[in-house]
mmCIF file of C-alpha atoms in Angstrom:
data_model
loop_
_atom_site.group_PDB
_atom_site.id
_atom_site.type_symbol
_atom_site.label_atom_id
_atom_site.label_comp_id
_atom_site.label_asym_id
_atom_site.label_seq_id
_atom_site.Cartn_x
_atom_site.Cartn_y
_atom_site.Cartn_z
ATOM 1 C CA MET T 1045 2.454 -5.202 -1.107
ATOM 2 C CA ARG T 1046 0.998 -1.915 0.233
ATOM 3 C CA LYS T 1047 -2.042 -0.028 -1.069
ATOM 4 C CA SER T 1048 0.342 2.753 -2.368
ATOM 5 C CA GLU T 1049 2.221 0.091 -4.454
ATOM 6 C CA ILE T 1050 -1.038 -1.173 -5.804
ATOM 7 C CA VAL T 1051 -2.004 2.348 -6.823
ATOM 8 C CA ASN T 1052 1.320 3.009 -8.546
ATOM 9 C CA LYS T 1053 1.359 -0.321 -10.357
ATOM 10 C CA LEU T 1054 -2.213 0.276 -11.587
ATOM 11 C CA ALA T 1055 -1.320 3.747 -12.738
ATOM 12 C CA LYS T 1056 1.601 2.632 -14.540
ATOM 13 C CA GLU T 1057 0.083 -0.452 -16.172
ATOM 14 C CA TYR T 1058 -2.905 1.328 -17.522
ATOM 15 C CA ASN T 1059 -1.306 4.672 -18.166
ATOM 16 C CA ILE T 1060 -3.649 6.675 -15.892
ATOM 17 C CA PRO T 1061 -2.986 9.361 -13.419
ATOM 18 C CA VAL T 1062 -2.003 8.202 -9.854
ATOM 19 C CA LYS T 1063 -4.842 10.325 -8.401
ATOM 20 C CA GLU T 1064 -7.352 8.327 -10.564
ATOM 21 C CA ALA T 1065 -5.813 4.956 -9.691
ATOM 22 C CA ARG T 1066 -5.895 5.733 -5.940
ATOM 23 C CA ARG T 1067 -9.564 6.720 -6.254
ATOM 24 C CA ILE T 1068 -10.318 3.353 -8.090
ATOM 25 C CA VAL T 1069 -8.442 1.289 -5.370
ATOM 26 C CA GLU T 1070 -10.032 3.025 -2.469
ATOM 27 C CA GLU T 1071 -13.492 2.628 -4.088
ATOM 28 C CA MET T 1072 -12.882 -1.105 -4.485
ATOM 29 C CA PHE T 1073 -11.898 -1.595 -0.834
ATOM 30 C CA PHE T 1074 -14.861 0.609 0.227
ATOM 31 C CA TRP T 1075 -17.339 -1.591 -1.786
ATOM 32 C CA ILE T 1076 -15.872 -4.939 -0.424
ATOM 33 C CA ALA T 1077 -16.181 -3.663 3.125
ATOM 34 C CA GLN T 1078 -19.665 -2.158 2.618
ATOM 35 C CA LYS T 1079 -21.180 -5.127 0.787
ATOM 36 C CA THR T 1080 -19.534 -7.512 3.279
ATOM 37 C CA ALA T 1081 -21.218 -5.706 6.054
ATOM 38 C CA GLU T 1082 -24.592 -5.676 4.331
ATOM 39 C CA ASN T 1083 -24.726 -9.168 2.896
ATOM 40 C CA GLY T 1084 -22.313 -11.062 5.210
ATOM 41 C CA GLN T 1085 -19.958 -12.021 2.246
ATOM 42 C CA VAL T 1086 -18.433 -10.923 -0.995
ATOM 43 C CA GLN T 1087 -17.241 -13.574 -3.393
ATOM 44 C CA ILE T 1088 -14.733 -12.803 -6.075
ATOM 45 C CA ARG T 1089 -14.435 -15.643 -8.237
ATOM 46 C CA GLY T 1090 -10.825 -17.067 -8.774
ATOM 47 C CA PHE T 1091 -9.641 -14.929 -5.792
ATOM 48 C CA GLY T 1092 -11.674 -15.813 -2.551
ATOM 49 C CA VAL T 1093 -14.504 -14.963 -0.328
ATOM 50 C CA PHE T 1094 -14.677 -12.182 2.276
ATOM 51 C CA ARG T 1095 -16.999 -13.142 5.101
ATOM 52 C CA LEU T 1096 -18.347 -11.421 8.138
ATOM 53 C CA ARG T 1097 -17.543 -13.344 11.244
ATOM 54 C CA ARG T 1098 -19.094 -12.817 14.667
ATOM 55 C CA ARG T 1099 -16.778 -13.125 17.771
ATOM 56 C CA SER T 1100 -18.992 -13.594 20.771
ATOM 57 C CA GLY T 1101 -18.432 -11.561 24.064
ATOM 58 C CA ARG T 1102 -16.250 -13.053 26.738
ATOM 59 C CA PHE T 1103 -14.819 -12.422 30.107
ATOM 60 C CA THR T 1104 -11.120 -12.047 30.355
ATOM 61 C CA LYS T 1105 -8.773 -11.527 33.372
ATOM 62 C CA ASN T 1106 -5.858 -9.127 33.537
ATOM 63 C CA PRO T 1107 -2.892 -11.437 34.599
ATOM 64 C CA LYS T 1108 -1.040 -8.507 36.306
ATOM 65 C CA THR T 1109 -4.103 -7.185 38.403
ATOM 66 C CA GLY T 1110 -6.392 -10.126 38.497
ATOM 67 C CA ILE T 1111 -9.393 -7.919 37.486
ATOM 68 C CA GLU T 1112 -11.924 -9.462 35.236
ATOM 69 C CA THR T 1113 -13.354 -7.470 32.466
ATOM 70 C CA TYR T 1114 -15.936 -8.117 29.691
ATOM 71 C CA ILE T 1115 -15.046 -7.813 26.057
ATOM 72 C CA GLU T 1116 -18.130 -6.966 24.045
ATOM 73 C CA GLU T 1117 -19.402 -8.958 20.947
ATOM 74 C CA ARG T 1118 -17.759 -7.775 17.709
ATOM 75 C CA TYR T 1119 -17.671 -8.554 14.067
ATOM 76 C CA LEU T 1120 -14.510 -9.287 11.973
ATOM 77 C CA ILE T 1121 -13.945 -9.707 8.331
ATOM 78 C CA GLY T 1122 -12.455 -13.077 7.402
ATOM 79 C CA PHE T 1123 -10.894 -14.181 4.107
ATOM 80 C CA LYS T 1124 -10.992 -17.623 2.520
ATOM 81 C CA PRO T 1125 -8.868 -17.896 -0.611
ATOM 82 C CA SER T 1126 -10.275 -19.791 -3.692
ATOM 83 C CA LYS T 1127 -8.921 -23.139 -4.784
ATOM 84 C CA LYS T 1128 -7.467 -21.505 -7.801
ATOM 85 C CA LEU T 1129 -5.540 -18.917 -5.676
ATOM 86 C CA LEU T 1130 -4.252 -21.577 -3.350
ATOM 87 C CA ALA T 1131 -3.006 -23.647 -6.230
ATOM 88 C CA LYS T 1132 -1.264 -20.601 -7.716
ATOM 89 C CA LEU T 1133 0.427 -19.952 -4.415
ATOM 90 C CA ASN T 1134 1.514 -23.407 -3.799
ATOM 91 C CA GLU T 1135 3.007 -23.726 -7.420
ATOM 92 C CA LYS T 1136 6.061 -21.684 -6.130
ATOM 93 C CA VAL T 1137 6.652 -23.870 -3.026
#
């Protein structure tokens, strides 16, 4: 499901303008990203936890040229689904 599909479903379900639904969805994603960056994690009960993960820097070699380069340390957002969400997903299997 894409963001535009979420926006359209929200607008239709709650009978609000698409523009307003888009603003709500974008604000929600912005808050999740911002709070994850600030606090290291955002927990949404019954859905899961977004966590900030650190990937350490490392050296890598280009197999074609053999030149070694260093990839800087960086941060990623990881997601761990809740037990409730996993149970619901595995019902269909």
